[in-house]
Coordinates of C-alpha atoms in Angstrom, one line a residue:
X1 CA 84.4 149.0 117.7
X2 CA 83.7 149.8 114.1
X3 CA 81.9 148.1 111.3
X4 CA 84.9 146.3 110.0
X5 CA 85.7 144.9 113.4
X6 CA 82.1 143.8 113.8
X7 CA 82.1 142.1 110.5
X8 CA 85.5 140.3 111.2
X9 CA 84.2 139.1 114.5
X10 CA 81.0 137.7 113.2
X11 CA 82.8 135.9 110.3
X12 CA 85.2 134.4 112.9
X13 CA 82.4 132.3 114.3
X14 CA 81.9 128.8 113.0
X15 CA 80.0 128.4 109.7
X16 CA 79.0 132.0 109.4
X17 CA 78.2 133.4 105.9
X18 CA 77.3 136.9 104.8
X19 CA 75.0 138.1 102.1
X20 CA 73.0 141.1 101.0
X21 CA 69.6 139.5 100.5
X22 CA 67.8 142.7 101.7
X23 CA 69.7 144.9 99.2
X24 CA 73.2 146.5 98.9
X25 CA 72.7 148.6 102.0
X26 CA 72.3 145.7 104.4
X27 CA 74.8 142.9 105.3
X28 CA 73.3 139.8 106.8
X29 CA 75.3 137.3 108.8
X30 CA 73.9 133.8 109.0
X31 CA 74.6 130.4 110.5
X32 CA 72.8 127.4 109.1
X33 CA 71.2 129.8 106.6
X34 CA 69.4 131.7 109.5
X35 CA 70.1 135.3 110.2
X36 CA 71.7 136.2 113.5
X37 CA 73.0 139.7 112.8
X38 CA 72.3 142.5 110.3
X39 CA 74.4 145.6 109.7
X40 CA 72.7 148.5 107.9
X41 CA 75.3 150.4 105.9
X42 CA 73.2 153.6 105.8
X43 CA 72.8 153.5 109.6
X44 CA 76.3 152.3 110.4
X45 CA 76.3 153.3 114.0
X46 CA 73.9 150.4 114.7
X47 CA 73.7 146.7 114.1
X48 CA 70.8 144.3 114.8
X49 CA 71.1 141.0 116.8
X50 CA 68.6 138.3 117.9
X51 CA 68.1 137.9 121.7
X52 CA 66.2 135.8 124.2
X53 CA 62.8 137.6 124.6
X54 CA 63.2 138.3 128.3
X55 CA 66.8 139.3 128.0
X56 CA 66.0 141.6 125.1
X57 CA 63.7 143.7 127.4
X58 CA 66.1 143.7 130.3
X59 CA 69.0 144.9 128.1
X60 CA 66.8 147.7 126.7
X61 CA 65.9 148.8 130.2
X62 CA 69.5 148.7 131.4
X63 CA 71.4 150.2 128.5
X64 CA 70.4 153.3 126.5
X65 CA 72.5 152.0 123.5
X66 CA 70.2 148.9 123.2
X67 CA 66.8 149.5 121.6
X68 CA 64.1 147.5 119.9
X69 CA 65.2 146.8 116.3
X70 CA 63.6 148.9 113.6
X71 CA 61.7 146.7 111.0
X72 CA 62.4 143.5 113.0
X73 CA 60.3 141.5 115.5
X74 CA 60.8 143.6 118.5
X75 CA 60.2 140.7 120.9
X76 CA 63.5 139.1 119.8
X77 CA 65.6 141.6 118.0
X78 CA 67.6 144.5 119.4
X79 CA 69.5 147.2 117.6
X80 CA 72.7 148.1 119.3
X81 CA 74.8 151.3 119.0
X82 CA 78.4 150.5 118.3
X83 CA 79.8 153.9 119.0
X84 CA 78.1 154.4 122.4
X85 CA 78.9 153.4 126.0
X86 CA 79.0 149.6 125.5
X87 CA 82.4 147.9 125.6
X88 CA 83.8 145.9 122.7
X89 CA 83.7 142.8 124.9
X90 CA 80.0 143.4 125.7
X91 CA 79.2 143.8 122.0
X92 CA 81.1 140.6 121.1
X93 CA 79.1 138.8 123.8
X94 CA 75.8 140.1 122.3
X95 CA 76.9 138.7 118.9
X96 CA 77.8 135.3 120.5
X97 CA 74.4 135.3 122.3
X98 CA 72.6 136.0 119.0
X99 CA 74.6 133.3 117.3
X100 CA 73.7 130.8 120.1
X101 CA 70.0 131.8 119.9
X102 CA 69.9 130.9 116.2
X103 CA 72.1 127.7 116.6
X104 CA 69.6 126.6 119.3
X105 CA 66.8 126.6 116.7
X106 CA 68.8 124.7 114.0
X107 CA 67.9 121.1 113.3
X108 CA 69.7 118.3 115.1
X109 CA 71.2 117.2 111.8
X110 CA 72.9 120.5 111.1
X111 CA 74.4 120.5 114.6
X112 CA 75.5 116.9 114.3
X113 CA 77.1 117.6 111.0
X114 CA 78.7 120.8 112.3
X115 CA 79.5 120.3 116.0
X116 CA 81.8 123.4 116.1
X117 CA 78.7 125.6 116.2
X118 CA 78.2 124.4 119.8
X119 CA 81.7 125.7 120.8
X120 CA 80.6 129.4 120.9
X121 CA 80.4 130.4 124.6
X122 CA 78.2 133.2 125.9
X123 CA 79.6 134.9 129.0
X124 CA 76.5 135.3 131.2
X125 CA 78.3 137.7 133.6
X126 CA 77.7 140.5 131.0
X127 CA 74.0 140.0 131.4
X128 CA 73.8 139.8 135.2

């Protein structure tokens, strides 16, 4: 997987927007105005995603290409190497998981007004 494929996949999810609020070297992907993924253009071999706290630790222990995210709350955010041993399907599932984590924190009104956000399915078998 490369950065363009990563971007295209993130933007294919319902109501995703992108911006560069942290400067031109970082692309942020949001749902409901909340960040669920960040791509650093100066460290293009990595991207950052939100994760359930317990799962974040488990993934770091199991996969050398998943690390605590630099400059993010390490309890919830992982940086993931895109050119390592992780499959494209696994990476896409991490993105969906991050999206679902953020959607779960959005207000009821947003979800009621945009029910498509609940259609994103995380394949738990990748995390077993």
